[in-house]
mmCIF file with all atom_site columns, C-alpha atoms in Angstrom:
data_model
loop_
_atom_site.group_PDB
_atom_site.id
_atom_site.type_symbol
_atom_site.label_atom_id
_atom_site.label_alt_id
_atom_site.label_comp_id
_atom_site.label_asym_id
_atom_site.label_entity_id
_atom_site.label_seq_id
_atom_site.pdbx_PDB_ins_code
_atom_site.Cartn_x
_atom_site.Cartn_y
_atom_site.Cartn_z
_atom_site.occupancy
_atom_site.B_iso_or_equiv
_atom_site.pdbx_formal_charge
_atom_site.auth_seq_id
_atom_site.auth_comp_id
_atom_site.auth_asym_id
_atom_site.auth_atom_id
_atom_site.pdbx_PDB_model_num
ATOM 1   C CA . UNK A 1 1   ? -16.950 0.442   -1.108  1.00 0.00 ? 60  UNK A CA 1
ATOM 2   C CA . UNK A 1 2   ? -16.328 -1.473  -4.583  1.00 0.00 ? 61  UNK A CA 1
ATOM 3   C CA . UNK A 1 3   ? -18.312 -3.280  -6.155  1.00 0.00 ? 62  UNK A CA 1
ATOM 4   C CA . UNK A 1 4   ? -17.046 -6.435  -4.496  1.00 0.00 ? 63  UNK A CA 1
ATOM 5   C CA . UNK A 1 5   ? -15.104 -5.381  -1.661  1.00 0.00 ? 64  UNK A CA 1
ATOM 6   C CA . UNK A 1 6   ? -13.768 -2.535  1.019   1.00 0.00 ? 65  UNK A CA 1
ATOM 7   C CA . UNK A 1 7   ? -11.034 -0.788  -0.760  1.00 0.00 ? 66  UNK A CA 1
ATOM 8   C CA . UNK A 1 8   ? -9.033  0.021   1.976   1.00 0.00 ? 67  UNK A CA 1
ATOM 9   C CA . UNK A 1 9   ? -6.453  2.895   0.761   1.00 0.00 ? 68  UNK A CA 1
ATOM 10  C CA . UNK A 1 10  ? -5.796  5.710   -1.487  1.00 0.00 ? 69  UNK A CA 1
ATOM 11  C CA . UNK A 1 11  ? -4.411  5.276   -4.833  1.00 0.00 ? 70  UNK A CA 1
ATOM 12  C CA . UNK A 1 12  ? -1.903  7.418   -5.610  1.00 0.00 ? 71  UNK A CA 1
ATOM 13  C CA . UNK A 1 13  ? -1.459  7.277   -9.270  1.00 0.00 ? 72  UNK A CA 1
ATOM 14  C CA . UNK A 1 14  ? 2.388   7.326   -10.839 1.00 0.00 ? 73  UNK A CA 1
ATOM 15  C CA . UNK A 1 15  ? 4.578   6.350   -13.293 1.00 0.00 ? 74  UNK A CA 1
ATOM 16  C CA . UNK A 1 16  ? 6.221   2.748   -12.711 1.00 0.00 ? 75  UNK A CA 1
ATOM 17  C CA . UNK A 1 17  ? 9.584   2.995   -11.020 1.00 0.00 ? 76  UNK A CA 1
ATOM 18  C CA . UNK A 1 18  ? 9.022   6.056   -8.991  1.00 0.00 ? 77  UNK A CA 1
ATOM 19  C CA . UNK A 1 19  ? 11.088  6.185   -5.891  1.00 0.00 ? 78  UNK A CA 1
ATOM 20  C CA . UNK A 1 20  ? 8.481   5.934   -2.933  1.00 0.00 ? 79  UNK A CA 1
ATOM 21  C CA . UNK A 1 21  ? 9.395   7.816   0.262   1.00 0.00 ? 80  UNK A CA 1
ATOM 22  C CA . UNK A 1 22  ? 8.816   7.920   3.775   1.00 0.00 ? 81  UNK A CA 1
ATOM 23  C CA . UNK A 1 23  ? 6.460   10.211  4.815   1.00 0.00 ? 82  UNK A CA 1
ATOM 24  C CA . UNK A 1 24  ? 7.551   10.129  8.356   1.00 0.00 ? 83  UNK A CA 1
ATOM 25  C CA . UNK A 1 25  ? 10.272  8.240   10.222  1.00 0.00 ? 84  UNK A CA 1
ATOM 26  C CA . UNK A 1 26  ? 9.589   4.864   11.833  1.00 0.00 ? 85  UNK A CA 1
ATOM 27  C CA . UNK A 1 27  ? 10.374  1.363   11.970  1.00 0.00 ? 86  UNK A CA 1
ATOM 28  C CA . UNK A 1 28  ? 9.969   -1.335  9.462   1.00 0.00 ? 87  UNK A CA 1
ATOM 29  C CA . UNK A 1 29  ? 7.638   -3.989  10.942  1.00 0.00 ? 88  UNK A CA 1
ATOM 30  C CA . UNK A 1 30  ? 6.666   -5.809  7.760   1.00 0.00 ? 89  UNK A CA 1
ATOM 31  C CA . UNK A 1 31  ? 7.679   -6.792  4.202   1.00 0.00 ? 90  UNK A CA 1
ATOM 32  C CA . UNK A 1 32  ? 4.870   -9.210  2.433   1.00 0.00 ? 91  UNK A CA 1
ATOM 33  C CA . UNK A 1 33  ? 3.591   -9.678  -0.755  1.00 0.00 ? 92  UNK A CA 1
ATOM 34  C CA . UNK A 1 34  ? 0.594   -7.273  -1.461  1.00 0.00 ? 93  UNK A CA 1
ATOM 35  C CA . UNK A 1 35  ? -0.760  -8.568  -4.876  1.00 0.00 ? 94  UNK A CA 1
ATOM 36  C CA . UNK A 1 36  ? -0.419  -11.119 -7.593  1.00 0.00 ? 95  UNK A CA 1
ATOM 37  C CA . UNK A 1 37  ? -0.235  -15.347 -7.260  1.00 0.00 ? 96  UNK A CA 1
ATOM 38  C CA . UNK A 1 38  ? 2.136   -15.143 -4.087  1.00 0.00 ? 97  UNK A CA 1
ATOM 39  C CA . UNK A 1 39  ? -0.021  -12.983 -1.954  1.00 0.00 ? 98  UNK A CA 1
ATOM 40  C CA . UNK A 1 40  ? -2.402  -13.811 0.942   1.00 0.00 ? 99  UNK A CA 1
ATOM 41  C CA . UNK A 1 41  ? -4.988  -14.475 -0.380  1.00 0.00 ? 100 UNK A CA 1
ATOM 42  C CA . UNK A 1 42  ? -3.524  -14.942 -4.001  1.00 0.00 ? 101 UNK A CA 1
ATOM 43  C CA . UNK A 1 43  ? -4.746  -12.156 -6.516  1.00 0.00 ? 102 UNK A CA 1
ATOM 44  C CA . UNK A 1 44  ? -3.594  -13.780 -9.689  1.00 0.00 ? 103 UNK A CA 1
ATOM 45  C CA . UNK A 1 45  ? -5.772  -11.123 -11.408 1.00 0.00 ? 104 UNK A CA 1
ATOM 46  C CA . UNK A 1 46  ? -2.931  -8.719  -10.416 1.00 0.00 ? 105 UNK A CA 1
ATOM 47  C CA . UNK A 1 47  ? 1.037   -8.475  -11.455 1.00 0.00 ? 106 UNK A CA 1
ATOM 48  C CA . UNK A 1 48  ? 2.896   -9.114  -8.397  1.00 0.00 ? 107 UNK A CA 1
ATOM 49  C CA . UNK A 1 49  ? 3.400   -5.962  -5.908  1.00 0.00 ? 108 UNK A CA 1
ATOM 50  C CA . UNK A 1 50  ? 4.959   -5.596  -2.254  1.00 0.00 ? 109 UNK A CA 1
ATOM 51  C CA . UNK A 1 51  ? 3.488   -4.160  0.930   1.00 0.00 ? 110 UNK A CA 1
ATOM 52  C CA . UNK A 1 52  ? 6.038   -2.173  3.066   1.00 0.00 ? 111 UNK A CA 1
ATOM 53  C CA . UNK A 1 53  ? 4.912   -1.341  6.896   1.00 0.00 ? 112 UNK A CA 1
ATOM 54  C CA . UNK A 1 54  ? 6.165   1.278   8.182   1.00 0.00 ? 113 UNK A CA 1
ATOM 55  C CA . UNK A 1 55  ? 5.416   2.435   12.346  1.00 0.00 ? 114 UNK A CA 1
ATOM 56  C CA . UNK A 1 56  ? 6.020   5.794   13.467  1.00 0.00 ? 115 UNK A CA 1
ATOM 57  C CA . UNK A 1 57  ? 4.030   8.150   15.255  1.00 0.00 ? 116 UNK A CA 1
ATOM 58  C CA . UNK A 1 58  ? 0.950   8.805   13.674  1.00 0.00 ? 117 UNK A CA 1
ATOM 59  C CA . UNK A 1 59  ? 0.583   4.946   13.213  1.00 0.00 ? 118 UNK A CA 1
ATOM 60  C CA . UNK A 1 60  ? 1.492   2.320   10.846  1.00 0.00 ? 119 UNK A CA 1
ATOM 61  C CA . UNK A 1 61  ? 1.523   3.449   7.193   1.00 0.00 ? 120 UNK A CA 1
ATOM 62  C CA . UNK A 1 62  ? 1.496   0.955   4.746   1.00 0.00 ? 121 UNK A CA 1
ATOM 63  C CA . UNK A 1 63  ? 3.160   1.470   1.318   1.00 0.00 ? 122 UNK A CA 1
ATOM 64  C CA . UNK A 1 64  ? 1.707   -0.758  -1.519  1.00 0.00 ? 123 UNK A CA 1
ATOM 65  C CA . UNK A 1 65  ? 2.124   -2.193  -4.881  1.00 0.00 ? 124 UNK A CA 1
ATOM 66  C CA . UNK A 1 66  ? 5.601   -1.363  -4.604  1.00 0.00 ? 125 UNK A CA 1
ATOM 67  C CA . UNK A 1 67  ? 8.757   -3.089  -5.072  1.00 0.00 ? 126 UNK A CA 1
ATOM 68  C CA . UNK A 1 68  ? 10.752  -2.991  -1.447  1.00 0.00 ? 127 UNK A CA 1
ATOM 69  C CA . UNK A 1 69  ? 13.685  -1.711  -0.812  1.00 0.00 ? 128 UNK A CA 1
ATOM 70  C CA . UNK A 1 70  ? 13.905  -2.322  2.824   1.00 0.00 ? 129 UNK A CA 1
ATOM 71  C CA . UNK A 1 71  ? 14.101  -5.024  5.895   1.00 0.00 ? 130 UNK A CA 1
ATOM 72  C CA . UNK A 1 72  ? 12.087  -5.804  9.070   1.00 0.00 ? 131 UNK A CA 1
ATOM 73  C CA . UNK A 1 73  ? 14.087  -3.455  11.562  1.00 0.00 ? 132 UNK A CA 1
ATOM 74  C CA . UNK A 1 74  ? 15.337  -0.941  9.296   1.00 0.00 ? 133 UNK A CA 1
ATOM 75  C CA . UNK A 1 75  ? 15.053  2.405   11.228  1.00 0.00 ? 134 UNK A CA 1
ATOM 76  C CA . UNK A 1 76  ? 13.924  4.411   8.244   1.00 0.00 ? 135 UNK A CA 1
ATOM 77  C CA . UNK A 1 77  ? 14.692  8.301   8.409   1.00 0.00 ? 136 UNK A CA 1
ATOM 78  C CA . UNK A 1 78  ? 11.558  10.599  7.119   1.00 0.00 ? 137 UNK A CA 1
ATOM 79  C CA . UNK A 1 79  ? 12.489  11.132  3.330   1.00 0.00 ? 138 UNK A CA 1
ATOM 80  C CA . UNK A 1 80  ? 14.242  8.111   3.196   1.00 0.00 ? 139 UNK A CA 1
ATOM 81  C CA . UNK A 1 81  ? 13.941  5.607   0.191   1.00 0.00 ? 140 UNK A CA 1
ATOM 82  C CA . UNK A 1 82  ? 11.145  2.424   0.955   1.00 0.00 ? 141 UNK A CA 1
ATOM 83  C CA . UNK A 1 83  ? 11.104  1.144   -2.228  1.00 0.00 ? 142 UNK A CA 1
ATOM 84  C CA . UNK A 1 84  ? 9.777   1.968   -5.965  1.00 0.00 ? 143 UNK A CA 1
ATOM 85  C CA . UNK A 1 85  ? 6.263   1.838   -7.516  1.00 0.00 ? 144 UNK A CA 1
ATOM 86  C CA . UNK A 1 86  ? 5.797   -1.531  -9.622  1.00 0.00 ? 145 UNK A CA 1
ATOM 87  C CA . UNK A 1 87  ? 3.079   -1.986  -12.356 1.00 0.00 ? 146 UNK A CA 1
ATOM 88  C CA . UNK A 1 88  ? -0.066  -3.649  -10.543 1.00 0.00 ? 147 UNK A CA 1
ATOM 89  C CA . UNK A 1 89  ? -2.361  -3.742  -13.235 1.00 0.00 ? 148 UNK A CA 1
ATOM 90  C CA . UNK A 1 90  ? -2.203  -6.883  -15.323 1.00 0.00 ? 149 UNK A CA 1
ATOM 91  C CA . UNK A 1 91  ? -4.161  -5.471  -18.763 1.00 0.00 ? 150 UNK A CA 1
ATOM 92  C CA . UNK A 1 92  ? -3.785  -1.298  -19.919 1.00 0.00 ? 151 UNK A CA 1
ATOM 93  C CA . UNK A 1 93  ? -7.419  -0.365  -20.642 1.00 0.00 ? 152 UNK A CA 1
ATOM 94  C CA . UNK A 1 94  ? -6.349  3.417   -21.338 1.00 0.00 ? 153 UNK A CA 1
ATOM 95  C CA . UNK A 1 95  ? -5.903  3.741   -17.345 1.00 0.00 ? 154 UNK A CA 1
ATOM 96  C CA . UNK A 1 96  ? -2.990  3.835   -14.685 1.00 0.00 ? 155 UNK A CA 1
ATOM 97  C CA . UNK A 1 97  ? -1.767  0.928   -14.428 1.00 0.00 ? 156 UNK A CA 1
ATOM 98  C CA . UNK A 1 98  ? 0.903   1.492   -11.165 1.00 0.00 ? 157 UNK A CA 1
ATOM 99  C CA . UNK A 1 99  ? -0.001  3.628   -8.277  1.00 0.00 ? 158 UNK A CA 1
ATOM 100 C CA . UNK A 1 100 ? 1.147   4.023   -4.397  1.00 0.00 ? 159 UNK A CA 1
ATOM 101 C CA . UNK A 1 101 ? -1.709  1.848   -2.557  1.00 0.00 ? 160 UNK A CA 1
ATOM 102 C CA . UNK A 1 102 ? -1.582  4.067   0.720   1.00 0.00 ? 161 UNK A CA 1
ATOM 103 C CA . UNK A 1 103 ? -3.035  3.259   4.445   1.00 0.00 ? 162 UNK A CA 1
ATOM 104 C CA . UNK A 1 104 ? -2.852  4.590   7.893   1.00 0.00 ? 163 UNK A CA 1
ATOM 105 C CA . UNK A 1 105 ? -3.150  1.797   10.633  1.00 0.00 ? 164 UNK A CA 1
ATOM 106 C CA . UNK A 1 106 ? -3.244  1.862   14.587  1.00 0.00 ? 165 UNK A CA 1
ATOM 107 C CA . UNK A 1 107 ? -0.233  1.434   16.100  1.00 0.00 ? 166 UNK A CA 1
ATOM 108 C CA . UNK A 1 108 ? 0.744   -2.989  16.473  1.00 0.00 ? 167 UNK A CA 1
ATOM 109 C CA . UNK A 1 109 ? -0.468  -3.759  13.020  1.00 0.00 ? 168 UNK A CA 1
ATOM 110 C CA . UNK A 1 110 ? 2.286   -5.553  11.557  1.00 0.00 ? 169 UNK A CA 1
ATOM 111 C CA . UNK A 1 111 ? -0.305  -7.378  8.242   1.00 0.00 ? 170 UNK A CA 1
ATOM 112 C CA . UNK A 1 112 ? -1.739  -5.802  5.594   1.00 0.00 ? 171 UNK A CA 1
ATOM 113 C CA . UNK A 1 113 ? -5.598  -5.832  5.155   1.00 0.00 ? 172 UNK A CA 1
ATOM 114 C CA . UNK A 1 114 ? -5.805  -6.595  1.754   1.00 0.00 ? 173 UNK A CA 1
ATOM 115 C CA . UNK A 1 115 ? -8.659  -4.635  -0.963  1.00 0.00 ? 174 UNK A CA 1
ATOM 116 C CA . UNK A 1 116 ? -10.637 -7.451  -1.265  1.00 0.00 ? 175 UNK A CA 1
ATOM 117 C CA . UNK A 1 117 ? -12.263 -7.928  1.902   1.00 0.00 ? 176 UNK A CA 1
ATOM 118 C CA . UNK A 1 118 ? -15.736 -7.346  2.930   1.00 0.00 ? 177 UNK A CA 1
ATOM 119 C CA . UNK A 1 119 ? -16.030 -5.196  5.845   1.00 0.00 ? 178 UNK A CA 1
ATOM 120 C CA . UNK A 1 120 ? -13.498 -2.188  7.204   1.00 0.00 ? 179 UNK A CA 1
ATOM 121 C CA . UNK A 1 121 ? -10.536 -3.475  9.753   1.00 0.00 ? 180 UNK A CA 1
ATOM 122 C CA . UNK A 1 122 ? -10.436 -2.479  13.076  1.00 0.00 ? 181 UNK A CA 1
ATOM 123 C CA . UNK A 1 123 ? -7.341  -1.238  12.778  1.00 0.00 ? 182 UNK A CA 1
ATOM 124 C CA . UNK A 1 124 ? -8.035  1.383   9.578   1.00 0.00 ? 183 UNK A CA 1
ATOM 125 C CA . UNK A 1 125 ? -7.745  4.817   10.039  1.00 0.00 ? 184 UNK A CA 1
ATOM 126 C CA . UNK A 1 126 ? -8.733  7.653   7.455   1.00 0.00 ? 185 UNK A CA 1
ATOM 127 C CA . UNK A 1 127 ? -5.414  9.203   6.113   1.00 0.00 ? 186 UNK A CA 1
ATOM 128 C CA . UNK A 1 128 ? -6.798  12.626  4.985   1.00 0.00 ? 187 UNK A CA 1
ATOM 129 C CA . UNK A 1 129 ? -5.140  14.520  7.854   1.00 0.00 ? 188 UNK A CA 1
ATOM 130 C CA . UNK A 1 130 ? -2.204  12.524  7.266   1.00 0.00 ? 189 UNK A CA 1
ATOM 131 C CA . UNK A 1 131 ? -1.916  13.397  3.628   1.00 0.00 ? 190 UNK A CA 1
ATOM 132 C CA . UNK A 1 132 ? -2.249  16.909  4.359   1.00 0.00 ? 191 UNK A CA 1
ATOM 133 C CA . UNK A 1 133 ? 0.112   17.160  6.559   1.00 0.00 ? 192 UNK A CA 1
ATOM 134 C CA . UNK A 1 134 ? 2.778   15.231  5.205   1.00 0.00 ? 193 UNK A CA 1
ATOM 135 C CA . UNK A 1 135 ? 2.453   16.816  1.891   1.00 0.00 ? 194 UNK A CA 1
ATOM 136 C CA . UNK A 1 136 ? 3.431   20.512  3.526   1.00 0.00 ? 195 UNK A CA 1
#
């Protein structure tokens, strides 16, 4: 927990513009703005980011602060290109400024559950297995 709120993923810090990747194949079921003045609820505080959902069959991963490069309904092959990682931090105190926000959801989530809530969605599940295995 934050200070102020659940953080809900894993940060995956990177350079801005990195291609972002499927880690497994699935189906699109949601595009939405993940940060900045357009998001629900608005985080002004932030630059404005994208939120990719992705189910397959460990779940739905979400891909954050990203730019999309993908559709509701796109069948998206493991490997395949989602989208690129976009700047999310608004001032550079000497840290990253543009990571992959990462989550692993039960199957049927199609909206994000955004960082600054105040207790853990139902629907969260811990990633760690998922990480490993994706990353052999």
């Amino acid at each position: 927990k934050r200070r102020y709120e659940i953080h809900t993923g894993v940060d995956l810090y990177s350079t801005d513009g990195m291609e972002v990747r499927a880690v497994e194949t699935g189906t699109v079921v949601a595009v939405e703005c993940f940060t900045g003045p357009n998001s629900d609820p608005p985080s002004p505080w932030w630059l404005p980011t994208q939120a990719v959902l992705v189910e397959g069959p460990s779940g739905v991963v979400l891909y954050g602060e990203i730019d999309a490069m993908c559709a509701v309904g796109d069948l998206i092959p493991v490997g395949s290109l989602i989208g690129r990682v976009k700047r999310v931090i608004r001032n550079n105190k000497g840290l990253p400024t543009s990571m992959l926000h990462l989550e692993l959801h039960t199957s049927g989530t199609t909206k994000s559950s955004h960082p600054w809530i105040d207790e853990k969605p139902p629907s969260l599940m811990d990633p760690t297995q998922f990480l490993i295995d994706a990353s052999e």
